[in-house]
Coordinates of C-alpha atoms in Angstrom, one line a residue:
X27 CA 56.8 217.4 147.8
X28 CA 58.8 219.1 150.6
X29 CA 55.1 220.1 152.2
X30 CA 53.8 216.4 152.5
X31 CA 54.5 216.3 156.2
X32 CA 52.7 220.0 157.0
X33 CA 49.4 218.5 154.9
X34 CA 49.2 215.4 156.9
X35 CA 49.2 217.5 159.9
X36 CA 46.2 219.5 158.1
X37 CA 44.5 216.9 157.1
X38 CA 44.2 214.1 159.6
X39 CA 46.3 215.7 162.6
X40 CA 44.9 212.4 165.0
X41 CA 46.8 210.2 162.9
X42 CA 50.1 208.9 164.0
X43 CA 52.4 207.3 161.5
X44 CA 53.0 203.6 162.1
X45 CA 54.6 200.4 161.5
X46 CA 57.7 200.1 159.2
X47 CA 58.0 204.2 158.0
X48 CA 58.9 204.4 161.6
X49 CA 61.3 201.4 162.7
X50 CA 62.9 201.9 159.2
X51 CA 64.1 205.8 159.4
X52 CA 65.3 205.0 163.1
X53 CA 67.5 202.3 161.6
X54 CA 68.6 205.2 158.9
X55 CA 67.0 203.3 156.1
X56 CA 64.1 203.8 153.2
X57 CA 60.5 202.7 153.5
X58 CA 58.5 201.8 150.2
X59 CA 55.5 203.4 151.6
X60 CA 53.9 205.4 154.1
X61 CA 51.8 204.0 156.5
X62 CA 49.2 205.9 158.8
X63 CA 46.5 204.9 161.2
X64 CA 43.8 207.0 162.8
X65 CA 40.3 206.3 163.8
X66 CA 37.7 204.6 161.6
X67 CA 35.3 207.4 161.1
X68 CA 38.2 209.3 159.8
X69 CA 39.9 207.0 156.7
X70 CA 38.0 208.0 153.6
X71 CA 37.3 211.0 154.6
X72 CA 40.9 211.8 154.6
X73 CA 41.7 209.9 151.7
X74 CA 39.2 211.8 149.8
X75 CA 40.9 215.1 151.2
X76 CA 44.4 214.1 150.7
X77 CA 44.0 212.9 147.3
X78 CA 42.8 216.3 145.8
X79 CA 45.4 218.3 147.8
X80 CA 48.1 216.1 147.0
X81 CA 47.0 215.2 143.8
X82 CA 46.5 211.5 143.8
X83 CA 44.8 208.8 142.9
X84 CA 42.8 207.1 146.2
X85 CA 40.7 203.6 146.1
X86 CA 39.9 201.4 148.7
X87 CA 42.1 198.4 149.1
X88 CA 40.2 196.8 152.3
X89 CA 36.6 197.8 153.4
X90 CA 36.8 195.1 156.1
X91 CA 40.0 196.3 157.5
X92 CA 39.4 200.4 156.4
X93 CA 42.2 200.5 154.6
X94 CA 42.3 203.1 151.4
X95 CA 45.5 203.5 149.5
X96 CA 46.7 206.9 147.6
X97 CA 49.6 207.1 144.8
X98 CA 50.4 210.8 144.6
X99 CA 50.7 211.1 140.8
X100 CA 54.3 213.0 140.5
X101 CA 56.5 210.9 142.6
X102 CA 54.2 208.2 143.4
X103 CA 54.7 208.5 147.2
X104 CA 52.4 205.6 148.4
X105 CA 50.3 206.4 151.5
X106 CA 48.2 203.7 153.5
X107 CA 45.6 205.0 155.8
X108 CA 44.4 202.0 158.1
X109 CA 41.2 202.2 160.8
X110 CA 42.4 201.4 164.2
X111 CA 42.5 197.2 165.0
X112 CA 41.0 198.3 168.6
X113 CA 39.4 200.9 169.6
X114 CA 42.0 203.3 170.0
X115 CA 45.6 203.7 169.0
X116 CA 47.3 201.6 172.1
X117 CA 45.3 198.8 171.4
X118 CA 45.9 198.7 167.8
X119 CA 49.6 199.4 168.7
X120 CA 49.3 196.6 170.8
X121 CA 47.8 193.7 168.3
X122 CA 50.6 194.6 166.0
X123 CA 52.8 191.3 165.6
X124 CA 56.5 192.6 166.9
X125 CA 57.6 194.9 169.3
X126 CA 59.8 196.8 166.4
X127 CA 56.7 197.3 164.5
X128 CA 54.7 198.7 167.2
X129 CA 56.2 201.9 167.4
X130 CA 53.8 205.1 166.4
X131 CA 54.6 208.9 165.8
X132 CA 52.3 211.9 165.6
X133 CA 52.1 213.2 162.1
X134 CA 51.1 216.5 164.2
X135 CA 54.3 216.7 165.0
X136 CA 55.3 217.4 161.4
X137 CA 58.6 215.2 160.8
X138 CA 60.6 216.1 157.6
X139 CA 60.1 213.8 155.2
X140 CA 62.6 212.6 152.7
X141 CA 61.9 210.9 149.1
X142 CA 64.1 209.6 146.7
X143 CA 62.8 208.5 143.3
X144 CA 63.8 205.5 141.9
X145 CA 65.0 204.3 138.1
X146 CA 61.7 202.2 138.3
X147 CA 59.1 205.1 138.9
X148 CA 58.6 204.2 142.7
X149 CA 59.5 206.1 145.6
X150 CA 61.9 205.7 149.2
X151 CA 60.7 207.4 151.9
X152 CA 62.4 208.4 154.9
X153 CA 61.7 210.1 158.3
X154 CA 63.5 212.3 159.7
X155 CA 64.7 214.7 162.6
X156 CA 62.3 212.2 164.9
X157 CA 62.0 213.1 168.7
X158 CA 62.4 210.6 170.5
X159 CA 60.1 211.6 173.1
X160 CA 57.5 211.9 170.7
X161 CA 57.7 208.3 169.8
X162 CA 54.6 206.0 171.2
X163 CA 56.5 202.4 172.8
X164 CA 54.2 200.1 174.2
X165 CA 56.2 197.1 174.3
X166 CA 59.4 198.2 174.1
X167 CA 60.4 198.3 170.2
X168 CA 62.8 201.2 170.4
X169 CA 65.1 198.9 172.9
X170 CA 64.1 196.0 170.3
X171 CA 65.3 198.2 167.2
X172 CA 68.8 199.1 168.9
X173 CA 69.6 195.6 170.0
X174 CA 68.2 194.1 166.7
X175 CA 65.7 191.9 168.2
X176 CA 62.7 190.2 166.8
X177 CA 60.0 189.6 170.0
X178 CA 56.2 188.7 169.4
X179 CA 53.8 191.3 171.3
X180 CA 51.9 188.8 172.6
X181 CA 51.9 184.8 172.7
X182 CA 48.6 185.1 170.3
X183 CA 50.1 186.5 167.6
X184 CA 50.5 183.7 165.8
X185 CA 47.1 182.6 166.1
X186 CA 46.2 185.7 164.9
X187 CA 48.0 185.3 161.5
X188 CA 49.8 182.8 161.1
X189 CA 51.9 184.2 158.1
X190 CA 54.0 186.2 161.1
X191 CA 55.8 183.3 161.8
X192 CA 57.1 183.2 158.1
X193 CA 57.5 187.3 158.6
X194 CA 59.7 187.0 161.4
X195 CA 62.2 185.2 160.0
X196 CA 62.0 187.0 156.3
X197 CA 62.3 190.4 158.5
X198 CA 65.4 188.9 160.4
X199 CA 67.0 188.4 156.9
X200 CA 66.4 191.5 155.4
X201 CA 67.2 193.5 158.6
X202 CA 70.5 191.2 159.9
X203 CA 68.3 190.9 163.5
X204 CA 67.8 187.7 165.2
X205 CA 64.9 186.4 166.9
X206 CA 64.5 185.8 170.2
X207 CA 63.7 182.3 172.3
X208 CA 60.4 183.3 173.2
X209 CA 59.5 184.3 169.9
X210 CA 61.0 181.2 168.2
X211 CA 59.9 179.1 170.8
X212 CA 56.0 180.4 170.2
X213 CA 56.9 179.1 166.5
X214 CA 57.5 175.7 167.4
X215 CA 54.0 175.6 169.0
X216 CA 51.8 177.4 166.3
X217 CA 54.2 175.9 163.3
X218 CA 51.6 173.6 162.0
X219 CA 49.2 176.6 161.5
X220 CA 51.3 177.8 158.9
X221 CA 48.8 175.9 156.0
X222 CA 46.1 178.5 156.9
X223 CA 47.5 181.7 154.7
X224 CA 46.7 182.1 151.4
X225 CA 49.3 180.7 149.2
X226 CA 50.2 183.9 147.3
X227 CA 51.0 185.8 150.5
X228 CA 53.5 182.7 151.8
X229 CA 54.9 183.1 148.1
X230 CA 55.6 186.8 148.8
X231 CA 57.3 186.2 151.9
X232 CA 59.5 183.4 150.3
X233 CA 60.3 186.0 147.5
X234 CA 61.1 188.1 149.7
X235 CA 63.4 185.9 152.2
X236 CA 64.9 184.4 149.1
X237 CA 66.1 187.8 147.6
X238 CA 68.5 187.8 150.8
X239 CA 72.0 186.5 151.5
X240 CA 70.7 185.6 154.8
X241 CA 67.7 182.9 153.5
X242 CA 70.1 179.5 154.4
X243 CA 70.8 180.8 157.6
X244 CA 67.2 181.3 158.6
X245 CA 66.0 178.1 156.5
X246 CA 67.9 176.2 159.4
X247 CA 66.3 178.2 162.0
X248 CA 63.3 177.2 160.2
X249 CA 63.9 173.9 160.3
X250 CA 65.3 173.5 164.1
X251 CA 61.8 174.9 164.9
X252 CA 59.4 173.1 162.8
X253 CA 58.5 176.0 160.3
X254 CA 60.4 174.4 157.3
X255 CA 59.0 171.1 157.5
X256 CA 55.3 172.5 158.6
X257 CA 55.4 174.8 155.1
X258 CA 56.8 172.1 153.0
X259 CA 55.6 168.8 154.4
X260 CA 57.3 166.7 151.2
X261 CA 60.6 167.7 152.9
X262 CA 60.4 165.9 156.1
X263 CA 61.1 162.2 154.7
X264 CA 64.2 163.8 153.3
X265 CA 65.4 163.9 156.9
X266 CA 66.0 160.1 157.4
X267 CA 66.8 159.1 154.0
X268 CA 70.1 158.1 153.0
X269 CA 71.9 159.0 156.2
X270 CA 74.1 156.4 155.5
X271 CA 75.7 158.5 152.4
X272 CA 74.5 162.2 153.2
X273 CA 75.4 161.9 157.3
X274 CA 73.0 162.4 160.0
X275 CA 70.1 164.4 158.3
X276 CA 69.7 162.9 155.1
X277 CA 68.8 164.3 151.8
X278 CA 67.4 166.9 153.7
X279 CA 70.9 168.1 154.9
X280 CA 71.8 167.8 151.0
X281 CA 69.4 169.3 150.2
X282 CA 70.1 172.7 152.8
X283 CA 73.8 172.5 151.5
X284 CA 72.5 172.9 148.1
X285 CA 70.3 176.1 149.4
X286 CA 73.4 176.8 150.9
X287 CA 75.8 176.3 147.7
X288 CA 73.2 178.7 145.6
X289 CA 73.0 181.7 148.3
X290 CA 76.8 181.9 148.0
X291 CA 77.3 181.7 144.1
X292 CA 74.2 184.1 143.0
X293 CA 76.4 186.5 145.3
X294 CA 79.8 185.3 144.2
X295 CA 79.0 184.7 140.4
X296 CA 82.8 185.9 139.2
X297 CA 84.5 183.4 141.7
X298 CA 82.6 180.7 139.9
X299 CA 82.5 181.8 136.3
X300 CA 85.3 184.5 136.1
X301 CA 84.5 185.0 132.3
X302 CA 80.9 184.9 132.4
X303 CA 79.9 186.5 135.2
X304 CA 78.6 189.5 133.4
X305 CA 76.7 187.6 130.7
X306 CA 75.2 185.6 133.6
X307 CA 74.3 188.6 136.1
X308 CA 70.8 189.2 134.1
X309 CA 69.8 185.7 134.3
X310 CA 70.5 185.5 138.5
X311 CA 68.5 188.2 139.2
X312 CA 66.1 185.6 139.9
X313 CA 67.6 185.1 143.0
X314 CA 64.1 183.8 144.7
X315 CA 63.4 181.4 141.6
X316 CA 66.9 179.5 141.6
X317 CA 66.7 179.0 145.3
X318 CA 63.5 177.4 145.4
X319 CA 64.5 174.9 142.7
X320 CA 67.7 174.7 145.1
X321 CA 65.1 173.5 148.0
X322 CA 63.1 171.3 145.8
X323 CA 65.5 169.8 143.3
X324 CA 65.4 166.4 145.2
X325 CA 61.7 166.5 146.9
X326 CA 61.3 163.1 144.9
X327 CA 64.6 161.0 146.4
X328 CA 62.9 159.3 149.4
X329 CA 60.1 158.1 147.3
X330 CA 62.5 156.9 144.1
X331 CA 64.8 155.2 147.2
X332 CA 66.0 151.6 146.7
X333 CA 69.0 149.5 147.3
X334 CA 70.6 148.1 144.2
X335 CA 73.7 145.6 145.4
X336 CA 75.5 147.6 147.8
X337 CA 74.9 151.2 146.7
X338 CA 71.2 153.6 147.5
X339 CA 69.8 154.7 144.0
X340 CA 67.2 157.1 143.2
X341 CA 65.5 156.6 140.2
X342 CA 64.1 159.0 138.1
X343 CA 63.6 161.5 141.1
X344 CA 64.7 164.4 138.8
X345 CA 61.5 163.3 137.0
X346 CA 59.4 162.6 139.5
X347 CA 60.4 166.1 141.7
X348 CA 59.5 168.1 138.6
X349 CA 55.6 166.8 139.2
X350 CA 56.1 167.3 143.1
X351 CA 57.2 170.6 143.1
X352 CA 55.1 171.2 140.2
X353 CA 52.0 170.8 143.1
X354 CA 53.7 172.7 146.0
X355 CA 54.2 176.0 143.4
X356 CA 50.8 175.6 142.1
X357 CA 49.7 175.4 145.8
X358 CA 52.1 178.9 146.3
X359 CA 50.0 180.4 143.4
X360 CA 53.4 180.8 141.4
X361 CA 53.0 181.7 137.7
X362 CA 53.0 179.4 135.2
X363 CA 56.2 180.9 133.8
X364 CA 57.4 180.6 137.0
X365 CA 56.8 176.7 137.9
X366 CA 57.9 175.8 133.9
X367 CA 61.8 177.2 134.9
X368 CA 62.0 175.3 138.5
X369 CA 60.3 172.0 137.0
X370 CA 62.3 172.2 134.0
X371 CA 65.5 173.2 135.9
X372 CA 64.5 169.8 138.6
X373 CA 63.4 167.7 135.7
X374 CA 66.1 168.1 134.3
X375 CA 69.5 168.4 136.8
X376 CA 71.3 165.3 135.9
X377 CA 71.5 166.3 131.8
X378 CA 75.6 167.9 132.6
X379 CA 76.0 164.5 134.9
X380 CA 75.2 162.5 131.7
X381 CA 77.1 164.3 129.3
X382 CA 80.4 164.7 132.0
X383 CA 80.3 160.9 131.7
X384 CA 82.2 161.5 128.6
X385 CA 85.5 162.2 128.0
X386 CA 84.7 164.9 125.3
X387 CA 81.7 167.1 125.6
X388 CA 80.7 167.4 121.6
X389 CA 79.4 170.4 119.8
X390 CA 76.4 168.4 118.8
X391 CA 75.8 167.1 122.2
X392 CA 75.8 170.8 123.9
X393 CA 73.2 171.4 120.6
X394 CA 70.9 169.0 122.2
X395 CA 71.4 169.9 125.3
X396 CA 70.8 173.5 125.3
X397 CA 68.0 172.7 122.6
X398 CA 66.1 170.3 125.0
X399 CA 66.6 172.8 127.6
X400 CA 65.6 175.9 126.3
X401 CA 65.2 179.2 128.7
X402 CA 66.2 176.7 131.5
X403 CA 69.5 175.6 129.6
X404 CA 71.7 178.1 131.6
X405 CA 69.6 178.7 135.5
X406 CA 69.9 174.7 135.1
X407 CA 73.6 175.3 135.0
X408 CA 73.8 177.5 138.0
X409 CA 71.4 174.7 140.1
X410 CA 73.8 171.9 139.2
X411 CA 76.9 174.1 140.2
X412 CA 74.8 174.2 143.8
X413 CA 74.5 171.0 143.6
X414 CA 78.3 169.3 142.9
X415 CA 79.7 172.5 145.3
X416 CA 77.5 170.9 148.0
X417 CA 79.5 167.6 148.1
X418 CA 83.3 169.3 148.9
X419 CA 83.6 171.5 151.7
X420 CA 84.3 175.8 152.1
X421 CA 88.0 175.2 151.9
X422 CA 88.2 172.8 148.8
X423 CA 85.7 174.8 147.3
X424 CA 88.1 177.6 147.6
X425 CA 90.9 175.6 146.3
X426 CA 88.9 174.1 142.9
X427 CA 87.2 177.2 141.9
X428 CA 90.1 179.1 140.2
X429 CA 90.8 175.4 138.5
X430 CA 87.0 175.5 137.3
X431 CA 87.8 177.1 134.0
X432 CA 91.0 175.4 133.2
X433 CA 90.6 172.5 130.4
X434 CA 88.3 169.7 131.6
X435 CA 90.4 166.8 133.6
X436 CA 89.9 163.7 131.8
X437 CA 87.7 160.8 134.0
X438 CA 90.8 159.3 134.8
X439 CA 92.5 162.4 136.7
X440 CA 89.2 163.2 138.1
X441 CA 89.1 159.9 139.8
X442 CA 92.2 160.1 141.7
X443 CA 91.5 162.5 144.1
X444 CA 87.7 161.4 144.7
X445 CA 85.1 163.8 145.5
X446 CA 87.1 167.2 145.0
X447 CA 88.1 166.3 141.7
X448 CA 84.8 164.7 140.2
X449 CA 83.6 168.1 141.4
X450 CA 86.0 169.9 139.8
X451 CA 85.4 168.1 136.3
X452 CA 81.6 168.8 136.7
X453 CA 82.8 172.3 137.5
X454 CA 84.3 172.4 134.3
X455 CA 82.0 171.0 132.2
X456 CA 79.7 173.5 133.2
X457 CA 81.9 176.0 131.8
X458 CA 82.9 174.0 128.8
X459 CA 79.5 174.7 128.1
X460 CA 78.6 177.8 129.3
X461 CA 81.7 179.0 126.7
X462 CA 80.3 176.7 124.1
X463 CA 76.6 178.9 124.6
X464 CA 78.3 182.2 125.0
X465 CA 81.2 182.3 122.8
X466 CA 80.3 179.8 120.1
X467 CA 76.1 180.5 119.6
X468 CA 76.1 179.2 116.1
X469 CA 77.5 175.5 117.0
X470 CA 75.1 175.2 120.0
X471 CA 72.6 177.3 119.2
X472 CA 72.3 177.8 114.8
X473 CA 70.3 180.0 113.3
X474 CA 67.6 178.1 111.2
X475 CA 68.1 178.8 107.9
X476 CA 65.1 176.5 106.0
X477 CA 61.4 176.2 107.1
X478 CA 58.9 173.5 107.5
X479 CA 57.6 174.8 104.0
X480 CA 60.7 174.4 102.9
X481 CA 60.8 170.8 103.5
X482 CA 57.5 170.0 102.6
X483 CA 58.5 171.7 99.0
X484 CA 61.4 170.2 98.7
X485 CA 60.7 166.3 100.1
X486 CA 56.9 166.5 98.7
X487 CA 55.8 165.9 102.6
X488 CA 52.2 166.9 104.2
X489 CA 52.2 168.8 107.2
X490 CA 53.1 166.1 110.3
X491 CA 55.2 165.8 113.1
X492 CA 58.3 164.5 111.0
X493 CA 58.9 168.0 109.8
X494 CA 60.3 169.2 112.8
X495 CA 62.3 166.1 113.1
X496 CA 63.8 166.8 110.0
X497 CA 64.3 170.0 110.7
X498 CA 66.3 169.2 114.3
X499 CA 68.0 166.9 111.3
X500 CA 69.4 170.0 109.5
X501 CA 70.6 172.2 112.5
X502 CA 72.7 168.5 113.6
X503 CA 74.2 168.7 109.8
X504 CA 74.5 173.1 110.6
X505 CA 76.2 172.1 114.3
X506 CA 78.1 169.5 112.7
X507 CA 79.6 171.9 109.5
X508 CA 77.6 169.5 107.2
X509 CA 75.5 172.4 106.3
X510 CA 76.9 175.8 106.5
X511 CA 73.5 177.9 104.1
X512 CA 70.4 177.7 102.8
X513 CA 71.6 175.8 99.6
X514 CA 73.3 173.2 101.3
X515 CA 70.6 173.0 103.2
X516 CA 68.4 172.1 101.0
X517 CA 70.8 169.8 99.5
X518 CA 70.9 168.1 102.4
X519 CA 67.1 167.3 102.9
X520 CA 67.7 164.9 99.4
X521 CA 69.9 162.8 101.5
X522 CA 68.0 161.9 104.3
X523 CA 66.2 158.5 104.9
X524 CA 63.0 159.2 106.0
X525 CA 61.5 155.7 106.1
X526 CA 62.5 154.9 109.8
X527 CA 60.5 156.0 113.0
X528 CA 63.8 158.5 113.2
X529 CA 65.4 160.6 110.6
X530 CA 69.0 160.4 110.0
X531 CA 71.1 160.8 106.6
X532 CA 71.3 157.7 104.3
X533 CA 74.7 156.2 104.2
X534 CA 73.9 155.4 100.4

């Protein structure tokens, strides 16, 4: 499509190319889309135009806000013409949200225009050979783009849409710019307006911040200016509760140092599990997913708070924050598949506590586990990493992690050295099982062999909930080498007492 730019110019010569296409190929980096805006009179009009010459398909996204969207069918190019917000272009220009994103360009000027097809069917787009004198600054976003600054247009902005305070802070992630005082200092004013948005577009921009290496960073910023707090209210009694074993800051500073903990191993996943980084790679794509159960994985701890003799317990707050966060991701509009993974991962983050309290992590026990767990047996691995990483600091992190897949330390050794080597135990038990689910699939995770017919054949049983518990019966004897095929298998069934509440094999 080497004549895009020339057609634009045909087409709708008045228009001026806007918003990120233009910051983005001055910083020398892709755009996903293509973004023009021109007067109202002239949107579908052009659309209409620009579909059939550059054969695409056109529909209206917005008729409030004239906006009509075209997918060119061959390399999906995605162009967005918007109506004017104003009457002309400068005041448009000049409601935009940040000075880096209220730069314009003339598509009569007829830039070259670069596009890179991706693997998944979509398209890059670039600018380029761009005259700077060409370039409409209003409020000084070329001087913004060089120095890498964030700065509102206007002190309304906020007010305006309040989702630009969340913006500003994903966009100083993605890009590596900071914001400035002004700007942040606007936030802290205009924070509590941040419950107005829509819940799916605050998920996007979490998504989006999340997929970073730069979220924990800006989830402090967040915090020192009320954003955090204002966006997920159930966080702020975190802040005074158990200072006296967290430090000043409370859960909620655990809780950041867990955020923290999670940024650094989905980027550093062969420092922490050298063998199984690979096999692990396609489960932490879901960057966002992990670090929101990071930021919610003890929402429940001030509420579960009490004093038992001398030490602060929490009880059952892995419970209880699984139906908390269950209400702020429902509130997000997450997906139901979505909020099952982060409730079962919180529900469920003390399970590799429980069985490190053991000297010996047993087959059958990992069998359960990884059972109970399901698709959340392994991301809930990677949370509770983040979580025992938070309580030792950078440097003895660095100095346990090559230990983490030596054989486990017993309790004893653990003990002697306090924190760093509890956490290095739990480090290991993490991979103790990680090897047991990768390396040894039939102990912790057997084939079944039988089926509920089966057993209903073979025990003369109608159908009823004691068929699957006889079932989880038979993959204990498979886990256990009690039953290593279907014959056996079916052997087995003959020897199991089945007049308790429980079914277990009869010791007669």
């Amino acid at each position: 499509m080497a004549d895009l730019a020339r057609v634009l110019a045909e087409v709708v010569p008045s228009a001026h190319y806007v918003g990120g296409i233009v910051r983005g190929s001055l910083m020398r980096k892709d755009s996903s889309d293509i973004d023009l805006a021109l007067p109202p009179q002239d949107v579908k009009p052009a659309a209409l135009v620009l579909a059939k010459k550059l054969k695409a398909a056109a529909f209206e996204m917005d008729a409030e806000f004239g906006v009509w969207r075209l997918v060119t069918h061959k390399d999906k190019v995605q162009i967005d013409l918007t109506s004017y917000q104003g009457k002309d272009l400068k005041a448009d220009l000049l409601r935009r949200d940040f000075a880096f994103n209220s730069l314009a360009y003339p598509v009569s000027a007829v830039p070259e225009i670069q596009i890179k097809k991706q693997k998944n069917g979509t398209a890059k787009i670039r600018l380029t050979k761009l005259k700077k004198d060409l370039i409409v600054d209003l409020s000084g976003g070329l001087a913004d783009v060089s120095a890498k600054v964030i700065r509102m247009n206007n002190p309304r902005v906020f007010k305006d849409d309040p989702l630009r305070m969340l913006r500003a802070f994903r966009s100083a992630a993605e890009l590596g710019f900071s914001i400035d005082e002004k700007t942040l200092k606007q936030i802290k004013k205009d924070a509590a307006l941040i419950v107005q948005p829509a819940g799916e577009r605050v998920q996007e921009e979490l998504q989006r911040l999340f997929s970073t290496s730069k979220a924990y960073e800006n989830l402090i910023l967040m915090d020192k200016y009320g954003l955090l707090t204002a966006l997920f209210p159930e966080l702020e009694p975190q802040r005074t509760c158990a200072e006296v074993y967290y430090g000043k800051g409370g859960v909620l500073k655990h809780t950041l140092d867990v955020f923290r903990r999670m940024e650094y191993l989905l980027d550093n996943l062969p420092k922490a599990f050298s063998k199984y980084a690979k096999k692990l790679a396609p489960v932490a794509v879901s960057k966002p997913l992990f670090k929101m159960a990071a930021l919610l994985h003890d929402v429940a701890k001030p509420a579960t708070a009490k004093v038992q003799g001398d030490r602060l317990r929490f009880f059952y707050h892995e419970e209880k924050g699984a139906k908390m966060a269950k209400v702020i991701l429902e509130r997000l509009h997450y997906s139901r598949a979505d909020m099952r993974l982060i409730c079962a991962m919180i529900g469920e983050h003390l399970r590799p506590s429980n069985l490190a309290s053991n000297d010996i992590i047993t087959d059958r026990g990992a069998f359960h586990f990884f059972r109970d767990l399901g698709e959340a047996g392994v991301p809930m691995l990677l949370l509770c990493w983040a979580d025992y990483a938070s309580y030792v600091t950078d440097a003895q992190l660095k100095r346990i992690l090559p230990k983490s897949a030596d054989r486990m330390l017993t309790i004893a050794q653990a003990q002697k050295t306090a924190n760093i080597g509890k956490t290095l135990r739990h480090m290991q038990v993490l991979n103790l099982l990680l090897k047991k689910f990768f390396d040894q699939p039939k102990k912790v995770r057997p084939a079944r062999i039988i089926t509920g017919r089966d057993v209903m054949d073979v025990l003369a049983l109608p159908p009823s909930p004691k068929i699957g518990e006889i079932l989880d019966a038979v993959a204990d004897a498979q886990v256990d080498g009690t039953v290593t095929d279907r014959e056996s298998a079916l052997a087995f069934l003959k020897t199991l007492d089945l007049r308790g509440q429980h079914v277990h094999p009869s010791k007669k």
